[in-house]
Coordinates of C-alpha atoms and ligand atoms in Angstrom, one line a residue:
M7 CA -72.3 -147.3 -51.7
R8 CA -68.6 -147.9 -51.1
E9 CA -66.7 -146.0 -48.5
Q10 CA -64.4 -144.6 -51.0
L11 CA -64.3 -144.2 -54.7
P12 CA -61.6 -145.9 -56.6
F13 CA -61.1 -142.8 -58.7
G14 CA -61.1 -138.9 -58.2
L15 CA -61.9 -135.8 -60.0
D16 CA -58.6 -135.7 -62.0
D17 CA -59.2 -139.2 -63.3
V18 CA -62.6 -138.4 -64.5
K19 CA -61.5 -135.1 -66.1
R20 CA -58.8 -137.1 -67.9
W21 CA -61.4 -139.7 -69.1
N22 CA -63.8 -137.0 -70.2
G23 CA -61.1 -135.6 -72.6
T24 CA -61.8 -138.8 -74.6
Y25 CA -65.3 -139.8 -73.6
P26 CA -68.1 -137.4 -73.3
T27 CA -70.4 -137.8 -70.3
P28 CA -72.6 -139.5 -69.3
F29 CA -70.6 -142.6 -69.2
Y30 CA -70.3 -145.8 -67.1
V31 CA -67.1 -146.9 -65.5
Y32 CA -66.3 -150.3 -63.8
D33 CA -63.6 -150.8 -61.4
A34 CA -61.9 -154.1 -62.5
E35 CA -60.1 -154.6 -59.3
G36 CA -63.2 -154.2 -57.2
I37 CA -65.0 -157.0 -59.4
R38 CA -61.9 -159.3 -59.1
N39 CA -61.7 -159.0 -55.3
C40 CA -65.5 -159.7 -55.1
V41 CA -65.2 -162.9 -57.2
R42 CA -62.2 -164.1 -55.4
E43 CA -63.8 -163.8 -52.0
L44 CA -66.8 -165.5 -53.3
Y45 CA -64.8 -168.5 -54.4
D46 CA -62.9 -168.4 -51.1
A47 CA -66.2 -168.5 -49.2
F48 CA -67.3 -171.6 -50.9
S49 CA -63.8 -173.3 -51.4
W50 CA -65.0 -176.0 -49.2
N51 CA -67.4 -177.2 -51.8
E52 CA -65.7 -179.1 -54.8
G53 CA -66.8 -177.8 -58.1
F54 CA -68.4 -174.6 -56.7
K55 CA -69.0 -172.2 -59.6
E56 CA -70.5 -168.6 -60.1
Y57 CA -72.6 -168.5 -63.4
F58 CA -72.8 -164.7 -63.6
A59 CA -76.2 -163.4 -64.6
V60 CA -75.4 -161.9 -68.0
K61 CA -78.5 -159.6 -67.9
A62 CA -76.9 -157.6 -65.1
T63 CA -73.8 -156.4 -67.2
P64 CA -74.0 -157.7 -70.8
T65 CA -70.7 -156.4 -71.8
P66 CA -67.9 -158.7 -73.1
G67 CA -65.3 -156.5 -71.5
V68 CA -66.7 -157.5 -68.1
L69 CA -67.8 -161.0 -69.0
R70 CA -64.1 -161.7 -70.2
L71 CA -62.8 -160.6 -66.8
L72 CA -65.2 -162.7 -65.0
A73 CA -64.4 -165.8 -67.4
S74 CA -60.8 -165.2 -66.4
L75 CA -61.7 -165.6 -62.9
G76 CA -63.5 -169.0 -63.5
C77 CA -67.0 -167.7 -63.7
G78 CA -69.5 -169.2 -66.1
A79 CA -72.6 -167.4 -67.5
D80 CA -76.4 -167.4 -66.8
C81 CA -78.3 -166.6 -69.9
A82 CA -81.9 -166.2 -70.8
S83 CA -81.9 -165.4 -74.6
I84 CA -79.9 -166.2 -77.7
P85 CA -78.1 -162.8 -77.7
E86 CA -77.1 -163.5 -74.1
L87 CA -75.8 -166.9 -75.1
L88 CA -73.8 -165.3 -77.9
L89 CA -72.4 -162.8 -75.4
A90 CA -71.2 -165.6 -73.2
E91 CA -69.5 -167.5 -76.2
C92 CA -67.8 -164.4 -77.5
S93 CA -66.4 -163.6 -74.1
G94 CA -64.8 -167.2 -73.8
I95 CA -67.6 -168.9 -71.8
S96 CA -68.7 -172.0 -73.4
G97 CA -70.3 -175.5 -73.0
S98 CA -71.3 -176.4 -69.4
S99 CA -70.0 -173.1 -68.2
I100 CA -73.3 -171.6 -69.5
I101 CA -76.6 -172.1 -68.1
L102 CA -79.9 -171.1 -69.8
S103 CA -82.1 -170.0 -67.0
S104 CA -85.3 -168.7 -68.8
N105 CA -89.0 -169.2 -68.6
E106 CA -91.5 -169.5 -71.6
T107 CA -88.4 -170.6 -73.5
L108 CA -88.7 -170.8 -77.3
P109 CA -87.7 -173.6 -79.5
E110 CA -84.9 -171.8 -81.1
E111 CA -83.6 -170.9 -77.6
Y112 CA -83.5 -174.5 -76.6
R113 CA -81.7 -175.4 -79.9
A114 CA -79.1 -172.7 -79.5
A115 CA -78.3 -173.8 -75.9
A116 CA -78.2 -177.5 -76.9
K117 CA -75.9 -176.7 -79.8
L118 CA -73.6 -174.8 -77.4
G119 CA -73.7 -177.7 -74.9
A120 CA -75.1 -175.2 -72.2
I121 CA -77.0 -176.6 -69.3
I122 CA -80.7 -176.1 -69.7
N123 CA -82.7 -175.2 -66.6
L124 CA -86.4 -176.0 -66.9
D125 CA -88.8 -173.6 -65.5
D126 CA -92.0 -175.9 -65.7
I127 CA -92.8 -179.6 -66.2
T128 CA -94.6 -178.8 -69.4
Q129 CA -91.3 -177.5 -70.8
I130 CA -89.8 -181.2 -70.9
E131 CA -91.9 -181.8 -74.2
H132 CA -91.1 -178.3 -75.7
M133 CA -87.4 -178.9 -75.0
E134 CA -87.5 -182.5 -76.4
A135 CA -89.4 -181.4 -79.5
A136 CA -86.8 -178.6 -80.1
C137 CA -83.4 -180.2 -79.3
G138 CA -84.0 -183.7 -78.0
I139 CA -83.2 -184.7 -74.4
P140 CA -79.8 -183.5 -73.1
E141 CA -77.6 -185.6 -70.8
T142 CA -77.8 -182.9 -68.1
V143 CA -81.0 -181.1 -67.1
C144 CA -81.6 -178.7 -64.3
C145 CA -85.2 -178.0 -62.8
R146 CA -86.3 -174.8 -61.2
Y147 CA -88.3 -175.1 -57.8
N148 CA -90.9 -172.9 -56.4
P149 CA -91.7 -174.0 -52.8
G150 CA -94.8 -171.8 -52.6
Q151 CA -94.0 -171.2 -49.0
F152 CA -90.4 -170.5 -48.2
S153 CA -89.9 -171.7 -44.5
N154 CA -86.9 -171.8 -42.4
T155 CA -86.0 -172.9 -38.9
N156 CA -87.4 -169.6 -37.6
G157 CA -90.6 -170.0 -39.4
I158 CA -91.9 -168.6 -42.7
M159 CA -89.7 -166.1 -44.4
G160 CA -91.8 -165.4 -47.5
H161 CA -94.1 -166.8 -49.9
Q162 CA -93.7 -167.6 -53.7
Y163 CA -97.4 -168.2 -54.5
D164 CA -97.5 -165.2 -56.9
S165 CA -94.2 -165.9 -58.5
K166 CA -94.3 -167.0 -62.0
F167 CA -91.1 -169.0 -61.7
G168 CA -90.4 -172.8 -61.0
M169 CA -92.3 -176.0 -60.3
K170 CA -94.3 -177.0 -57.3
P171 CA -92.7 -179.8 -55.3
D172 CA -94.9 -182.6 -56.6
Q173 CA -94.4 -181.4 -60.1
L174 CA -90.6 -181.2 -59.6
L175 CA -90.4 -184.9 -58.4
E176 CA -92.6 -185.8 -61.3
A177 CA -90.3 -183.9 -63.7
Y178 CA -87.1 -185.5 -62.5
A179 CA -88.7 -189.1 -62.9
E180 CA -89.9 -188.2 -66.4
L181 CA -86.4 -186.8 -67.4
R182 CA -84.7 -190.0 -66.1
N183 CA -87.1 -192.2 -68.0
K184 CA -86.1 -190.1 -71.1
G185 CA -82.4 -190.7 -70.5
V186 CA -81.2 -187.8 -68.6
K187 CA -78.0 -188.7 -66.7
H188 CA -77.2 -185.7 -64.7
F189 CA -79.6 -183.6 -62.6
G190 CA -79.5 -180.1 -61.1
L191 CA -81.8 -178.2 -58.9
H192 CA -82.3 -174.4 -59.0
A193 CA -84.2 -171.9 -57.1
M194 CA -84.3 -168.1 -56.7
L195 CA -86.6 -167.1 -53.8
S196 CA -85.3 -163.6 -53.0
S197 CA -84.1 -160.5 -54.7
C198 CA -81.6 -157.9 -53.4
S199 CA -81.4 -159.5 -50.1
L200 CA -79.1 -158.3 -47.4
D201 CA -80.3 -161.0 -45.0
E202 CA -77.2 -163.2 -44.3
N203 CA -79.5 -166.1 -43.6
Y204 CA -81.0 -166.0 -47.1
Y205 CA -78.6 -168.5 -48.6
P206 CA -78.3 -170.7 -45.6
N207 CA -82.0 -170.9 -45.4
L208 CA -82.3 -171.6 -49.1
A209 CA -79.7 -174.2 -48.6
R210 CA -81.8 -176.0 -46.0
E211 CA -84.8 -175.8 -48.2
L212 CA -82.9 -177.2 -51.4
F213 CA -80.7 -179.7 -49.6
T214 CA -83.7 -181.1 -47.8
L215 CA -85.3 -181.5 -51.3
V216 CA -82.1 -183.2 -52.6
L217 CA -82.5 -185.9 -49.8
R218 CA -86.1 -186.3 -50.6
I219 CA -85.4 -186.7 -54.3
H220 CA -82.7 -189.3 -53.3
K221 CA -85.0 -191.2 -51.0
V222 CA -88.1 -191.2 -53.2
L223 CA -86.8 -191.4 -56.7
G224 CA -83.3 -192.8 -56.1
I225 CA -81.9 -189.8 -58.1
D226 CA -78.8 -188.1 -57.0
I227 CA -78.9 -184.4 -57.7
E228 CA -75.4 -183.4 -58.7
F229 CA -75.6 -179.6 -58.6
V230 CA -77.7 -177.1 -56.5
D231 CA -78.0 -173.7 -58.0
F232 CA -78.8 -170.9 -55.4
S233 CA -79.2 -168.5 -58.3
G234 CA -78.7 -164.8 -57.4
G235 CA -80.7 -162.5 -55.1
I236 CA -77.8 -161.4 -52.8
G237 CA -78.1 -157.7 -52.2
I238 CA -75.8 -154.8 -52.0
P239 CA -76.0 -151.7 -49.7
Y240 CA -77.3 -149.0 -51.9
R241 CA -78.0 -146.8 -48.8
P242 CA -75.2 -145.4 -46.7
E243 CA -76.8 -146.9 -43.6
E244 CA -77.0 -150.3 -45.0
K245 CA -74.3 -152.9 -44.3
A246 CA -72.7 -155.1 -47.0
I247 CA -73.2 -158.9 -46.4
D248 CA -70.2 -161.0 -45.3
M249 CA -69.8 -163.7 -47.9
M250 CA -67.3 -165.7 -45.8
K251 CA -69.9 -166.0 -43.1
I252 CA -72.6 -167.0 -45.5
G253 CA -70.3 -169.6 -47.0
A254 CA -69.5 -171.0 -43.6
A255 CA -73.1 -171.1 -42.7
V256 CA -74.0 -172.9 -45.8
H257 CA -71.2 -175.4 -45.1
I258 CA -72.9 -176.3 -41.8
V259 CA -76.3 -177.0 -43.4
Y260 CA -74.5 -179.0 -46.1
D261 CA -72.7 -181.2 -43.6
E262 CA -75.9 -181.6 -41.6
L263 CA -78.1 -182.6 -44.5
L264 CA -76.0 -184.0 -47.2
T265 CA -72.6 -185.1 -45.8
A266 CA -74.3 -186.9 -42.9
N267 CA -76.4 -188.8 -45.4
G268 CA -73.5 -189.7 -47.7
L269 CA -74.5 -187.2 -50.4
S270 CA -72.6 -184.4 -52.1
V271 CA -73.5 -181.8 -54.5
R272 CA -71.7 -179.0 -56.3
I273 CA -73.0 -175.5 -55.4
Y274 CA -73.6 -173.0 -58.1
T275 CA -74.7 -169.4 -58.0
E276 CA -75.9 -167.0 -60.5
M277 CA -75.3 -163.7 -58.9
G278 CA -75.4 -160.6 -60.9
R279 CA -75.9 -157.5 -58.6
Y280 CA -73.5 -158.7 -55.9
I281 CA -70.6 -159.3 -58.3
T282 CA -70.7 -156.0 -60.3
G283 CA -73.3 -153.7 -58.7
P284 CA -71.0 -151.8 -56.4
Y285 CA -68.2 -151.6 -58.8
G286 CA -70.0 -149.7 -61.6
Y287 CA -70.6 -145.9 -61.5
L288 CA -72.5 -143.6 -63.9
V289 CA -70.7 -140.4 -64.3
T290 CA -72.6 -137.4 -65.4
R291 CA -72.3 -133.6 -65.4
V292 CA -74.4 -130.9 -64.0
V293 CA -76.0 -129.0 -67.1
G294 CA -78.6 -126.8 -65.4
K295 CA -79.9 -125.5 -62.0
K296 CA -83.5 -124.6 -61.6
H297 CA -85.3 -123.0 -58.6
I298 CA -89.1 -123.3 -58.8
Y299 CA -91.2 -124.8 -56.1
K300 CA -88.2 -127.1 -55.4
E301 CA -84.5 -126.9 -56.2
Y302 CA -83.4 -128.9 -59.2
V303 CA -80.0 -130.1 -60.3
G304 CA -80.2 -131.1 -64.0
V305 CA -77.6 -133.6 -65.4
D306 CA -76.8 -135.0 -68.9
A307 CA -77.7 -138.5 -68.0
T308 CA -81.4 -139.6 -67.9
A309 CA -83.3 -142.6 -66.9
C310 CA -82.4 -144.1 -70.2
N311 CA -78.9 -144.6 -68.8
L312 CA -80.1 -145.8 -65.4
M313 CA -83.7 -146.8 -65.0
R314 CA -83.7 -148.1 -61.4
P315 CA -84.7 -144.8 -59.7
A316 CA -87.6 -144.1 -62.1
M317 CA -88.8 -147.8 -62.2
Y318 CA -88.4 -148.8 -58.6
E319 CA -87.8 -145.6 -56.9
A320 CA -84.4 -147.1 -56.1
Y321 CA -81.9 -145.1 -54.0
H322 CA -78.5 -144.7 -55.6
H323 CA -75.9 -142.7 -53.6
I324 CA -74.6 -139.5 -55.5
R325 CA -71.3 -137.9 -55.0
V326 CA -70.1 -134.6 -56.2
L327 CA -66.6 -135.0 -57.3
G328 CA -64.2 -132.7 -55.7
K329 CA -66.8 -131.6 -53.0
E330 CA -66.8 -134.9 -51.1
T331 CA -65.9 -133.0 -47.9
E332 CA -68.3 -130.1 -48.3
P333 CA -71.5 -130.4 -46.1
A334 CA -74.6 -131.9 -47.9
E335 CA -76.5 -128.7 -47.1
I336 CA -78.7 -128.2 -50.1
T337 CA -81.8 -130.3 -50.7
V338 CA -82.3 -131.0 -54.4
D339 CA -84.0 -133.2 -56.9
V340 CA -81.2 -134.6 -59.4
V341 CA -83.0 -134.7 -62.6
G342 CA -82.5 -135.8 -66.2
S343 CA -84.0 -134.3 -69.5
L344 CA -86.5 -136.9 -70.4
C345 CA -90.2 -135.6 -70.9
E346 CA -91.2 -137.7 -67.9
N347 CA -91.5 -136.5 -64.3
N348 CA -90.1 -139.8 -63.0
D349 CA -86.8 -139.0 -64.6
K350 CA -85.0 -138.2 -61.3
F351 CA -81.9 -139.8 -60.0
A352 CA -82.6 -138.5 -56.5
V353 CA -85.6 -136.7 -54.8
N354 CA -85.1 -134.5 -51.7
R355 CA -81.3 -135.3 -51.5
G356 CA -79.0 -133.5 -49.6
L357 CA -75.9 -132.5 -51.8
P358 CA -73.1 -129.8 -51.5
L359 CA -73.8 -126.8 -53.4
T360 CA -73.4 -127.7 -57.1
D361 CA -72.2 -125.7 -60.0
I362 CA -72.9 -126.2 -63.8
G363 CA -70.0 -128.4 -65.1
D364 CA -69.6 -130.4 -61.8
Y365 CA -69.2 -134.1 -62.1
L366 CA -71.8 -136.2 -60.3
V367 CA -71.0 -140.0 -59.6
I368 CA -74.1 -142.1 -59.3
E369 CA -72.9 -145.2 -57.4
D370 CA -73.9 -148.9 -57.3
A371 CA -74.9 -148.8 -61.0
G372 CA -72.8 -151.8 -62.1
A373 CA -75.5 -154.2 -62.3
H374 CA -79.0 -153.9 -64.0
G375 CA -77.8 -150.3 -64.8
H376 CA -76.6 -149.8 -68.4
S377 CA -78.3 -153.1 -69.2
M378 CA -81.7 -151.8 -68.5
G379 CA -81.2 -148.8 -70.8
Y380 CA -83.5 -147.8 -73.4
N381 CA -83.8 -145.0 -76.0
Y382 CA -86.9 -143.1 -75.1
N383 CA -87.0 -139.6 -76.3
G384 CA -84.2 -140.5 -78.7
K385 CA -81.7 -140.5 -76.0
L386 CA -78.6 -142.5 -76.9
R387 CA -77.0 -145.2 -74.6
S388 CA -73.7 -144.2 -73.1
A389 CA -70.2 -145.7 -73.3
E390 CA -68.9 -148.2 -70.8
L391 CA -65.3 -148.0 -69.6
L392 CA -63.3 -150.6 -67.7
M393 CA -60.8 -149.0 -65.2
E394 CA -57.6 -150.8 -64.1
T395 CA -55.8 -150.1 -60.8
D396 CA -53.3 -147.7 -62.5
G397 CA -56.4 -145.4 -63.4
S398 CA -56.3 -146.2 -67.0
V399 CA -59.5 -147.0 -68.7
S400 CA -60.5 -149.1 -71.8
C401 CA -63.6 -148.5 -73.8
I402 CA -65.6 -151.7 -73.6
R403 CA -68.7 -150.3 -75.3
R404 CA -68.8 -147.2 -77.3
A405 CA -71.6 -144.6 -76.9
Q406 CA -74.5 -145.0 -79.4
T407 CA -74.6 -142.6 -82.3
P408 CA -77.6 -141.2 -84.2
E409 CA -76.6 -143.7 -87.0
D410 CA -76.9 -146.7 -84.5
Y411 CA -80.4 -145.3 -83.6
F412 CA -81.6 -145.1 -87.3
S413 CA -80.1 -148.4 -88.1
T414 CA -83.1 -150.5 -87.6
L415 CA -85.6 -147.9 -89.0
D416 CA -87.2 -147.7 -92.6
V417 CA -85.4 -144.6 -93.4
D418 CA -82.8 -143.5 -95.9
T419 CA -79.8 -144.0 -93.6
A420 CA -77.6 -142.0 -96.0
F421 CA -79.9 -139.1 -95.6
T422 CA -80.1 -139.2 -91.8
A423 CA -76.3 -139.7 -91.6
A424 CA -75.7 -136.5 -93.8
K425 CA -78.3 -134.5 -91.8
A426 CA -76.7 -135.6 -88.4
E427 CA -73.4 -134.5 -89.8
S428 CA -74.7 -131.1 -90.8
I429 CA -76.5 -130.3 -87.5
I430 CA -74.4 -131.9 -84.7
Ligands
PLP4 C1 -81.8 -162.0 -62.4 C2 -81.4 -163.3 -62.1 C3 -80.2 -163.6 -61.5 C4 -79.4 -162.5 -60.9 O1 -80.0 -161.9 -59.9 P1 -79.2 -160.7 -59.1 O2 -80.2 -160.2 -58.1 O3 -78.6 -159.8 -60.0 O4 -78.1 -161.5 -58.3 C5 -79.7 -164.9 -61.4 N1 -80.5 -165.9 -61.8 C6 -81.7 -165.7 -62.5 C7 -82.5 -166.9 -63.0 C8 -82.2 -164.4 -62.7 O5 -83.4 -164.2 -63.3

């Protein structure tokens, strides 16, 4: 959660005049500042680039903003590649980081001139059959055991991603023999990490490997992709990481392992959560209050709008707009209307006394929020708004309509449209 919301009750009331709740709103300035700081933190590294993980917030209104700040896109499907393209991100500013990649996905990436990140050594022949051998190829690494200077930090034995060290070396040798000219190295060994040592430790692991690849194969890796995995403080007691500190710590490892050995690489990241997570909010209204064995506050959003609490029991801070200074003295479950008992945005949460009609703001929903949405129970997906510093919003995704819902079904859409019209 952020210390302060960038908007207030009056703003939300105004927006709600045009856009029904629930809706998402993203703080453009928050995202801008975050990206600028990231680039600052790695300004010592020539060619540093953030390839935003499109799956986090696959909305062109946000992707265009990121493109204007110099970001590329990390994609894992053809629609995500198209989202990047239509947001002004093209060529080597796109990386296809997928696994079990299909021939048509390789072909699409190659046609766009995107960087292909291979998840497995067996994918070399799949890629070659689909689109030939590109000049630039990246390989994804799985160290099995992720160790650092303080000992073992975690293991990756049950992770489906990446290649074992020996396979990775074999893959680079094979790719070179097939004519690849430029090489990258990629690894994602954590998720939602608030440990400021994660990137420096990852850097040590990967730069050591760069050195080994140089010594054993005579191949110079040109870019190292740290991927995503940096967390955000969802809970009030958690502390945001200091990106400047992380950049400086990675710099030290870089100089020690690479510069000292006459090597250099461009550092890439593929962060999603860190870039947009704290700057997106789900705004919903209280529609019911229920007192049975527990106290329930019912809202017009459901897990279809934000799945993380239902899926991961994830904590999202909730504020009652206009009641920020009132004591959080009532313990409630904040629930949606799905016919599923896990459709709860909060369980046993202290909130100020709410009334029907109150606006609740569910925080830190800017990444893996709307994008994980679904249509269970025939619930429609909400609009997404982008807020500028003057408090104005633009609609970057309209809300789904019943017509959208029926558009892929084998029904008479004219009939359903007329019916919808007559009953809504
Ligand atoms: C999901 C994902 C990311 C982004 O992860 P965050 O936790 O949102 O930073 C980056 N790269 C790859 C390959 C991913 O699968």
